CSV table of C-alpha atoms in Angstrom, one decimal:
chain,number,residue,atom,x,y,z
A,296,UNK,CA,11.7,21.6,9.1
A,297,UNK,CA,10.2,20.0,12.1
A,298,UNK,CA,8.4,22.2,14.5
A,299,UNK,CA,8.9,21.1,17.9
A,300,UNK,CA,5.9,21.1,19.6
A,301,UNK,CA,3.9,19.1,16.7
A,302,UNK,CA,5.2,15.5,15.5
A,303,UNK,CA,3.5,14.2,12.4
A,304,UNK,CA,0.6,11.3,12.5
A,305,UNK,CA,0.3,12.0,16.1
A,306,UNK,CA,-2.1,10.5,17.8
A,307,UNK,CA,-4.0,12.4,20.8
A,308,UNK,CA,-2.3,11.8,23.9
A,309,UNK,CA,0.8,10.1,22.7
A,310,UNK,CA,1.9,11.6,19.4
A,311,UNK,CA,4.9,9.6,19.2
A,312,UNK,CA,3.3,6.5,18.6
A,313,UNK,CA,0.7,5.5,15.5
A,314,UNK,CA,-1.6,3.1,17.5
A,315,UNK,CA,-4.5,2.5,19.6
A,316,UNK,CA,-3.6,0.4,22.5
A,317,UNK,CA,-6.8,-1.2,22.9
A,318,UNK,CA,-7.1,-2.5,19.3
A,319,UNK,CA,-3.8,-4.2,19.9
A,320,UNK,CA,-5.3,-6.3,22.9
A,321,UNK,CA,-8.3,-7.1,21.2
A,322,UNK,CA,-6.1,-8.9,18.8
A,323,UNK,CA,-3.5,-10.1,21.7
A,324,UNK,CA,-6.8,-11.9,23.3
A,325,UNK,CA,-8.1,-13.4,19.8
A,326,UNK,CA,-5.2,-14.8,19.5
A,327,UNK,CA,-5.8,-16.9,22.6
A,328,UNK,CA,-8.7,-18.4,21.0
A,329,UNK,CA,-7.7,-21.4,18.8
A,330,UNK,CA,-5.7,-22.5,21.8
A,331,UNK,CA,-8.4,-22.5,24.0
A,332,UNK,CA,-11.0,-24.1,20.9
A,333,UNK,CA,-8.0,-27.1,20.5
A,334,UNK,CA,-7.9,-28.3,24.1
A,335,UNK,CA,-11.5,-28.6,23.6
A,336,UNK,CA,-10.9,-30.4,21.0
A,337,UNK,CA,-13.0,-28.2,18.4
A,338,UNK,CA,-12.0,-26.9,14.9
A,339,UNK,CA,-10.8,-23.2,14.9
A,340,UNK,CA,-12.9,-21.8,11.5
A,341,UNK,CA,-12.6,-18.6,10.6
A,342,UNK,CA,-10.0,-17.7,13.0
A,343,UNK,CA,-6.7,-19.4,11.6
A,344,UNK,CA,-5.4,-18.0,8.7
A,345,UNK,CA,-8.3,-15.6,8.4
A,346,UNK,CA,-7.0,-12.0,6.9
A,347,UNK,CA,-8.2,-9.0,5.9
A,348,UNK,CA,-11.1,-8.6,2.9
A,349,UNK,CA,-10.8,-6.8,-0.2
A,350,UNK,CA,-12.6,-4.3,-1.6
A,351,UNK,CA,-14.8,-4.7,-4.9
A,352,UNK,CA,-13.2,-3.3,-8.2
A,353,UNK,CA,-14.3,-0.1,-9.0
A,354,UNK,CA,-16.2,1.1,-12.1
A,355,UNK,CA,-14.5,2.9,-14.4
A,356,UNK,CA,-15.4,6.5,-14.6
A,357,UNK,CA,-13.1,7.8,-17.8
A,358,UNK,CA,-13.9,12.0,-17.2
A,359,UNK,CA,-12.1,12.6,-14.3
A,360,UNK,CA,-8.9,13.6,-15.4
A,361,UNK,CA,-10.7,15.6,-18.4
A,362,UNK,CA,-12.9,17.3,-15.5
A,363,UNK,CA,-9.5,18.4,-13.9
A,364,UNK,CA,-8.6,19.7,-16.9
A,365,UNK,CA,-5.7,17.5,-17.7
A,366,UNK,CA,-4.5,18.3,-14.2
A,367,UNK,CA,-3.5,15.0,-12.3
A,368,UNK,CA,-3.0,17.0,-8.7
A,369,UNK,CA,-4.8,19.5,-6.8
A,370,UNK,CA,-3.0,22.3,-5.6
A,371,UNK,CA,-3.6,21.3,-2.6
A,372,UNK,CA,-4.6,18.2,-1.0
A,373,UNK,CA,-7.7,18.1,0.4
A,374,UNK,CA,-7.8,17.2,4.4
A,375,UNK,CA,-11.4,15.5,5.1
A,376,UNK,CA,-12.0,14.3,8.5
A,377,UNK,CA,-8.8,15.5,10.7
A,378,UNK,CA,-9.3,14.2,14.4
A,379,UNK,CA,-5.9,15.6,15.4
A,380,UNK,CA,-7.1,18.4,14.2
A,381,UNK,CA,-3.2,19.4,12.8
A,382,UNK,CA,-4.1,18.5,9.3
A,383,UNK,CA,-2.8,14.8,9.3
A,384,UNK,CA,-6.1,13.4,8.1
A,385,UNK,CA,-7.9,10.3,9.2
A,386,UNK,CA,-5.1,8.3,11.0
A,387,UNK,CA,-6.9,5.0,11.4
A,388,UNK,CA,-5.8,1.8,10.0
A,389,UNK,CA,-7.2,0.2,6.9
A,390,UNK,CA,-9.6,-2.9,7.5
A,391,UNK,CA,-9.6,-4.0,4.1
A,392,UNK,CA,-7.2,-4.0,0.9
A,393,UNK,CA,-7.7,-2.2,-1.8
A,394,UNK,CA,-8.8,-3.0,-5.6
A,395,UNK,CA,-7.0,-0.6,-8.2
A,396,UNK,CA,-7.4,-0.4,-11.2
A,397,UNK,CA,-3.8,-0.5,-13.2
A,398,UNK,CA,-1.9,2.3,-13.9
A,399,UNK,CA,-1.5,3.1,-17.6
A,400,UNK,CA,0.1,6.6,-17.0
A,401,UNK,CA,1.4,8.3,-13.8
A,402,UNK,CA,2.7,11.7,-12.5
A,403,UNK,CA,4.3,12.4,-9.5
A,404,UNK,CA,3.3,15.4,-7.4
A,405,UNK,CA,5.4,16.8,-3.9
A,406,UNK,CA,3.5,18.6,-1.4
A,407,UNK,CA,5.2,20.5,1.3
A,408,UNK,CA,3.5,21.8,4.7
A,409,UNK,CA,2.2,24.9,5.4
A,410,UNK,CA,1.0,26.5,8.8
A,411,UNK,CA,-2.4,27.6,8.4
A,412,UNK,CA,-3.4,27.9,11.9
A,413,UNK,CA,-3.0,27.6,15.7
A,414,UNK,CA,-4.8,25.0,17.5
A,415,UNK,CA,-6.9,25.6,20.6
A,416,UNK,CA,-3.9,24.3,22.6
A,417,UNK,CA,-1.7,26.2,21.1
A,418,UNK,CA,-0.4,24.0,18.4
A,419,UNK,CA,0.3,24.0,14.7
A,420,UNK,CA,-2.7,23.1,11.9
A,421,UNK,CA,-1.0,22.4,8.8
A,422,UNK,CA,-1.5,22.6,4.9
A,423,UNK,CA,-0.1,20.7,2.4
A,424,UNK,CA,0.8,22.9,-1.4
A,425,UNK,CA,1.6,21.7,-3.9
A,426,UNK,CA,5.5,22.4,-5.0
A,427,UNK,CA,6.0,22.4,-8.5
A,428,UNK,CA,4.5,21.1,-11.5
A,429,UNK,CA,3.7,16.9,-11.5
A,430,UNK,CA,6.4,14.6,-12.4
A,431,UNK,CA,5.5,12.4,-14.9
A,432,UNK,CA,6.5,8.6,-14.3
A,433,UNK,CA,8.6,6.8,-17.3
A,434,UNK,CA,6.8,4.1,-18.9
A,435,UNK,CA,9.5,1.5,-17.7
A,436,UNK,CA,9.0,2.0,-13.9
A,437,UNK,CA,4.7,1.3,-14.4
A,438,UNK,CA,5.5,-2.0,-13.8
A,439,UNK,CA,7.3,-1.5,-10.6
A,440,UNK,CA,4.8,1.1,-9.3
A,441,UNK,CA,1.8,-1.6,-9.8
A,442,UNK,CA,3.8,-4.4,-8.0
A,443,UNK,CA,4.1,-1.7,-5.0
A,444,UNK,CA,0.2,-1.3,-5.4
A,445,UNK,CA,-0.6,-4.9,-4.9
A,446,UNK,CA,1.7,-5.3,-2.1
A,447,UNK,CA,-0.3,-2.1,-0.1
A,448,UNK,CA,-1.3,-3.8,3.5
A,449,UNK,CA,-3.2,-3.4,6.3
A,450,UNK,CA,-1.4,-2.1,9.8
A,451,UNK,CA,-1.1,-5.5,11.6
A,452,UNK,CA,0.9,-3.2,14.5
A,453,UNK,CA,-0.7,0.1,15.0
A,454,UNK,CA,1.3,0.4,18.7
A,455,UNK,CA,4.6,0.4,16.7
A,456,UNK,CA,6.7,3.6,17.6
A,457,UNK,CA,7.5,5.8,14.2
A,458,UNK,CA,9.9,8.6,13.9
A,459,UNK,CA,8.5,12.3,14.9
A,460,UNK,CA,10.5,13.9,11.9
A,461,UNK,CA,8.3,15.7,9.5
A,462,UNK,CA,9.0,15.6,5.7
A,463,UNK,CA,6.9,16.5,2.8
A,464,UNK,CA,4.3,13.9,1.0
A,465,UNK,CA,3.6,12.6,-2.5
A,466,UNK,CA,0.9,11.9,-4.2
A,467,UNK,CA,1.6,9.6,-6.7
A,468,UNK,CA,-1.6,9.5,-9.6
A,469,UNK,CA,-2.2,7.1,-12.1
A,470,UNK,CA,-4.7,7.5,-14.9
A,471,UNK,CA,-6.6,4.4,-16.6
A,472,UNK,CA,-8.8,5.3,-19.4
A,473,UNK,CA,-9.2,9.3,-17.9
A,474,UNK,CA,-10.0,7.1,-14.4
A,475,UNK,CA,-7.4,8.8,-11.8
A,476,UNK,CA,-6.6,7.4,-8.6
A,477,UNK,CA,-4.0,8.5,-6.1
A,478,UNK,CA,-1.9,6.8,-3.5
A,479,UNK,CA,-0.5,9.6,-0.7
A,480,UNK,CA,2.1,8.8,0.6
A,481,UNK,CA,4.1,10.1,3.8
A,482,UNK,CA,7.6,10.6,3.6
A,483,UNK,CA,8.0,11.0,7.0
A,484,UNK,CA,7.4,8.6,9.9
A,485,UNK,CA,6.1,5.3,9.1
A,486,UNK,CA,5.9,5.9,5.4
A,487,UNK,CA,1.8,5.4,5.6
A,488,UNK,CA,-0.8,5.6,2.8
A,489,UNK,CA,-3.7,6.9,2.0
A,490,UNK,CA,-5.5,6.4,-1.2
A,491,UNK,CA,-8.3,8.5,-2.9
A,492,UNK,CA,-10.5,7.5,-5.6
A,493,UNK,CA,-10.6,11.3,-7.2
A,494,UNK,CA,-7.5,13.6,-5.7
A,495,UNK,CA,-9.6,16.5,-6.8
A,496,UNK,CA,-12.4,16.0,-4.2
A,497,UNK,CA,-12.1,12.9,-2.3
A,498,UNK,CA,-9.8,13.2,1.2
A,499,UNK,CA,-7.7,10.7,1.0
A,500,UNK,CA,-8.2,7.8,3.5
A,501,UNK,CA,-12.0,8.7,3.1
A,502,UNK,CA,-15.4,6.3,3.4
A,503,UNK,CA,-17.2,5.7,0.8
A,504,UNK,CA,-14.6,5.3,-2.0
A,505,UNK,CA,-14.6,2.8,-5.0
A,506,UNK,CA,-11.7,0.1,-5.0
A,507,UNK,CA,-9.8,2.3,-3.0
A,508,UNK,CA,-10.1,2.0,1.0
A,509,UNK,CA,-11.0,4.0,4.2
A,510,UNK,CA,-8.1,4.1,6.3
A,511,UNK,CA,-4.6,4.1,6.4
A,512,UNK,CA,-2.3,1.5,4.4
A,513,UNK,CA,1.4,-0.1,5.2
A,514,UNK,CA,3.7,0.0,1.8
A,515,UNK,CA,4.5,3.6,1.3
A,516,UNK,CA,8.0,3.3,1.4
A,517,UNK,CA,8.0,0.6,-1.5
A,518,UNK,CA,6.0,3.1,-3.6
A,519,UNK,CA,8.6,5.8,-3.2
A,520,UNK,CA,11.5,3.3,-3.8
A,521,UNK,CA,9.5,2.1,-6.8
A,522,UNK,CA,9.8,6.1,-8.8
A,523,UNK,CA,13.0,6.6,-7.4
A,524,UNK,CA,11.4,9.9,-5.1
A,525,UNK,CA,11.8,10.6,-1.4
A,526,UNK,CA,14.4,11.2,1.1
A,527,UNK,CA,15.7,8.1,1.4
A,528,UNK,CA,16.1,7.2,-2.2
């Protein structure tokens, strides 16, 4: 259920919108530049068709899912660095792609919010437990669920209005070689991601992560569509 006075992925000052105005005229007045390098009659490098960098493939590190014992979600997710301070997480967009490693198994895990506290101002910090056990994903829809992967993208409008409903998330886990890595996904809002390199301890969205990125990612509504999960499937 929504609670009234705190819309999801709500930005300080404006929590119906995602973005950060003066990102978006930084990129409004870059833009201007291989005009202005043309009537001077000079090449535009590195400006046209640049894009976003990707991160370097991760090692392999085969223990983690022993280490949870055989457990491929937390019970709950971890939180990390929250500047809302309602239990979003890090709400800043991605300024690379990722590099995952590809999923040989997968499980499916729903997480519902929970009020945990009151904010200074009065507002709402929120949980997020785990309901249920973890779903795992059939073999045939692996496929599907890498091709959403790959497609993950940087923000390229973070001033783009999103609905203020509030819905549960998924994390959606995939093992290689005892390797996991997690994709979390909103279902709510403008369906964003956040990745973590090991659900157990790593915040998703976090620094400092191997083939996964800092940030948040366009494409979460592909991954739900992909395993046949959230509300608008």
């Amino acid at each position: 259920m929504m609670h009234p006075t705190e819309p999801p992925r709500s930005t300080p000052g404006d929590p119906r919108r995602s973005g950060h105005g003066p990102a978006r005229l930084a990129a409004l007045s870059l833009g201007t530049v291989p005009v202005a390098l043309a009537l001077l009659g000079l090449p535009a490098c590195g400006v046209v068709g640049s894009g976003p960098s990707t991160a370097e493939e991760p090692r392999i590190h085969s223990g983690e899912l022993e280490a949870a014992s055989g457990r491929p979600c937390p019970d709950e997710l971890p939180i990390g660095e929250d500047p809302s301070g309602h239990g979003f997480g890090i709400d800043e967009a991605a300024d690379e792609l990722p590099s995952l490693l590809d999923p040989r198994r997968a499980w499916v895990c729903r997480y519902d919010s929970v009020d945990i506290a009151s904010t200074t101002s009065g507002g709402t910090e929120y949980g997020w437990r785990l309901e249920g056990r973890p779903a795992p994903v059939d073999d045939g829809l692996l496929d599907g669920l890498q091709d959403a992967l790959a497609d993950l993208s940087v923000p390229d409008d973070r001033d783009r209005a999103c609905p203020t409903d509030l819905g549960p998330r998924w994390m959606v886990v995939h093992d290689h070689d005892g390797d996991l890595t997690a994709a979390i996904v909103d279902d709510y809002g403008c369906r964003s991601v956040r990745l973590t390199d090991d659900p157990h301890s790593t915040p998703p969205a976090a620094d400092d992560q191997e083939g996964t990125v800092a940030g948040v990612l366009d494409g979460g509504q592909a991954i739900l569509d992909a395993l046949g999960v959230g509300r608008a499937s």
